[in-house]
Amino acid sequence: MAELKEIAKELLTSGTVAYIIGYASEKNDKTVPFIARTVEDAEKLVFTHHSVNNLSVYLKRIKKPESGKVGLVVKGCDLKAVVALIQESQSKREDIYIISPKCNTVVSDNTKPWNKDNIASKCLSCEVRTPSLFDATFGEIETVELPSDEQIELIKKVEAMSTSEKWEFWKNEFEKCVKCYACRQACPLCYCDQCIVDKASPRWIDSSATVQGNFAWNMIRAFHLSGRCIGCEECNRVCPVDIPLSLLNRKMSMFAVSEYDYKAGTSIEEPTLVGTYKLTDNEDFIK
Amino acid sequence: MAENSFEPKITAFVCNWCTYTGADLAGTSRLKQQTNARLIRLPCTGRIDPVFIMKAFQNGADGVLVSGCHPGDCHYNAGNFHARRRWAMFKEMMDFLGIDNKRLHFSWVSASEGKKWVDVIDGVINTVREQGPFTQYKDINKETEIPVK
Amino acid sequence: MKIGVFVCQCGENIGKTVDCVGVAKSCASIPGVAVSMEYKYMCSDPGQNLVKQAIADNGLDAVVVAACSPHMHEKTFRKAANGAGINPFLVEIANIREHVSWIHDDVPSGSLKATDLIRSAVEKVKNNAPLTTIKVPVTKRALVIGGGISGIQAALDIANAGYEVVLVEKEPSIGGHMSQLSETFPTLDCSQCILTPRMVEVYQHPKIKLLTYSEVEAVDGFIGNFKVKIRKKARSVIDEDCNGCGMCIQKCPTKKKAYSEFEEGMAFRPAIYVPFPQAVPNIPVIDRSVCTFYKTGKCKICETVCGRKAIDFMQEDTILEEEIGAIVVATGFKLYKITKPEPGSPYEGYGEYGYGEYKDVIDGLQFERMASASGPTAGEMKRPSDGKEPKKIVFIQCVGSRDESKGFSYCSKICCMYTAKHAMLYKHKVHDGEAYVFYMDIRSGGKMYEEFVRRGIEEDGAKYIRGRVSRLYEENGKIIVKGEDTLAGVPITIDADMVVLATAMVAQKEAPKLAQILGIPYDKHGFMSESHPKLKPVESSSGGIFLAGAANAPKDIPESVSMASAAAAKVMILFSSDILEREPVIAQVDESTCVGCFYCQKVCAYNAVERKEIKDRNGKLIKVVAYVNEGLCQGCGTCNATCPSKSVELIGFKDEQIFAQICALNEI
């Protein structure tokens, strides 16, 4: 933690960054997103098991500071969103100062203390606890005992269902949707100025919270993220009615890997899955 | 036609240069087909957005066919290659959400494949007919209120 | 909006299986339809007049014609409607012939389908907008890439029509493969004798700008308006100052350091050289990889002997930019080199034929040089190993061609003919020699071609053996050729003095790269693809880019010349008008909602999507959005489908139009 504060102070003092988007402590171990603009602010920056939020979301529509870069405290997992934003021309690498910690997993429930049974599901299959892309890094990797990955079990379970069972499963989930669009707000890659759901002519997606409209919204939201979703699971976390949105996202990410050997947000130079093709792409399903 | 027999409604999204022309050829060759399909002509399969498919199902289509030029034959060089990836992902997602893949079909039919067009479209119509009406989607249309749980 | 629906009976073609009267009647009740009628032949003059009259009488805003395929008569009805004051793009066709009456027998269900298709068209046309064709100016200046016979022909034709031509050739001289040939089939006239006057004509033509030792580096823009970057490679000789006296070449001390490309490696050339005596332009080039000066910093003999001070050791590549209206791609072919598989090549070599291993196994072009009076042996038959006259010679056809397992699936087309020619030339020079030809089939389609092959067999006594050669090896100064005579069904062994392999014609190695620069498709072999195999054989699928000669596929000289002239004619058609008109089906960006993710740019096959900076009144950058260059956009709409926020839409096939059609066909 002291390391982070030192890094932050140096960056702010030297003017390398205009400000740093990071985490600050709140009561009960919780952390909240915090913007450090001064050396005093830097003192407040923390990185703990409770640093859950994907702060790259703040890069959406960010204004470039008059001078200096934007400092961003970002975990290895969330860093993939930064990579994707750069790939999709939403950010420039040279405009961001990446401070990426070595991460020892974060909590699933931010109101309860971190322990073996309170670890975010995205951490369970994490391959980037040590980040590979950064301007500064800190912390040490510790061995963490992980519970089993229930999400992947659930994906397998849904896959094994009959068509009508799958439909019922999702219908029950999507019925709950109140179209609050928190999923969209929290997603670093949902950055359109005008979302397709807000487009009135034509109205592809019924914007009222009817089951049909909910189906359409959740389907198209997930489709627009297919091959792009980096699996930060923020949508899941913020959903007020607990729709397992990342179940669908993860399913599609797994498909991207199995079908196209593509992991979103891995490399800035890599061509994106959407927008490119290979002559050898599978077409067994096409008559 | 028996009164109770179910006749599926099929919407086919086809590209102008290959499949639409292939269907024209089937016509010129007087190759008989079932009457269930309605074609929507787009310039290229690249133009075919999955929301089209979603909307068709939403509005009551029992089955959807998407068809265009064979790989390498695209009038616009690469539209069908981009389409192919898009379809593969959409189809996978539809399946995961419980929309039967037997209702959503894809094919490559070139301008010279009138016979193939007939085989494809009749095959799609028959397969969808076996599935029966697509009631699942129609049923949720009725639920206009937020259900109280 | 007032819409007119016009249902054509097409005589009995539609009328027999579609209840046109009933259909017209039920379409009258579609909201927005002001008038709905049927007629026997809507495309006839009276039919068209009916449409025009109805437009005038009812004050129609848009028209739906239910008739044959839009591919048949869309233009007809657009024109008719336009004649009555309706924008041609407010006309939609419902295809009730090819897609209904001709494929269905059941009248009720067919008629229902016809009504559905008309409703779909009506709903679409409600969302159509009046459009005007796009007009772009035409730069009347052509670029011809490749200075072989195809490029030469195309350049001369275009230039003779009075248009400027820039001819780019990557080698130091134009002439291409034809300049290497000894005599040509089926007339046996001397290749250089008929070619060199054309080369000189190119050089002297006031309308042709000849750029040899140059390569196309980048092509931007679109039909009528290309911007082309050409790299003029450093020749180390100043073009304008050199008078081609050849003193430098004579005095160059590096005589035997490099094999002559022109002589196919059968002779040497100095470091400073012209490829062949009749080269155009007759300006030497220094091969820096072998020149003593570039290696040791000493020598400069050429500079000393050059009276014109034309040698410039410090010369650098220069980049020229040319404004071009149309491009002819005539980059030709090369021969499949079969010694060893080239790195990265998917093809195996023909090790069993010993090419590159045995000196007396040569390829067709090497034989051409040997038979040529200006060649390394002055036209005498002297085999490479010991210079002796070969008394027994074996020609092997289809080496690499028609061989999917080891080479190429296609037929190289010219080998049957040139092998017959080779056998003849050999027999004319070595009267007591024996010529054997191993062949798979004789393909001699073409004027006087079959007669030519027969002459080789009957008059000159070439011995044709149908079968493949399995192996050959060297033994006591002979090449032992083992094969099979499949007609006689016996194995056959020939102790030859020399073997000539008719290796496949393959695409130039750089062809795919050039095709990518030009944005035109090429096939899996690297040959440039034509737009339509029958009806558009010289057009590429990109507007304003045409193909000529063996860049497209293996071709002989007359075919290449015909194709070049055809391509030239296409260029002239393009240049015959000042303004180019094209359909306005192009993508358009809504800059207010575009967030600049540029997925549209990634999927665009035509590089039509550009980045546009939006600035406020103080010049401060607000955002970068996509911008569609309407000259480049071909209207596929892939960007439209890819755009998550639907900020780019394809005019003519906008989301609203398709949405309306889907809803019309699937009413809840």
PDB file of N, CA and C in Angstrom, chain C residues 38 107 157 288 350 626:
ATOM      1  N   GLU C  38     -54.088  -4.183 -61.710  1.00  0.00           N
ATOM      2  CA  GLU C  38     -53.301  -5.205 -62.407  1.00  0.00           C
ATOM      3  C   GLU C  38     -53.412  -4.975 -63.908  1.00  0.00           C
ATOM      4  N   VAL C 107     -52.897 -21.827 -56.216  1.00  0.00           N
ATOM      5  CA  VAL C 107     -53.256 -20.421 -56.410  1.00  0.00           C
ATOM      6  C   VAL C 107     -53.504 -19.689 -55.078  1.00  0.00           C
ATOM      7  N   ASP C 157      -2.902   1.088 -76.789  1.00  0.00           N
ATOM      8  CA  ASP C 157      -4.294   1.307 -77.187  1.00  0.00           C
ATOM      9  C   ASP C 157      -4.870   2.550 -76.518  1.00  0.00           C
ATOM     10  N   ARG C 288      23.550  -3.333 -57.293  1.00  0.00           N
ATOM     11  CA  ARG C 288      24.396  -2.953 -56.162  1.00  0.00           C
ATOM     12  C   ARG C 288      24.891  -4.161 -55.368  1.00  0.00           C
ATOM     13  N   TYR C 350       9.702 -30.721 -57.566  1.00  0.00           N
ATOM     14  CA  TYR C 350       9.731 -31.980 -58.299  1.00  0.00           C
ATOM     15  C   TYR C 350      11.138 -32.545 -58.264  1.00  0.00           C
ATOM     16  N   ALA C 626     -16.337   8.219 -37.751  1.00  0.00           N
ATOM     17  CA  ALA C 626     -16.140   7.561 -39.035  1.00  0.00           C
ATOM     18  C   ALA C 626     -16.726   8.433 -40.144  1.00  0.00           C
TER      19      ALA C 626
END
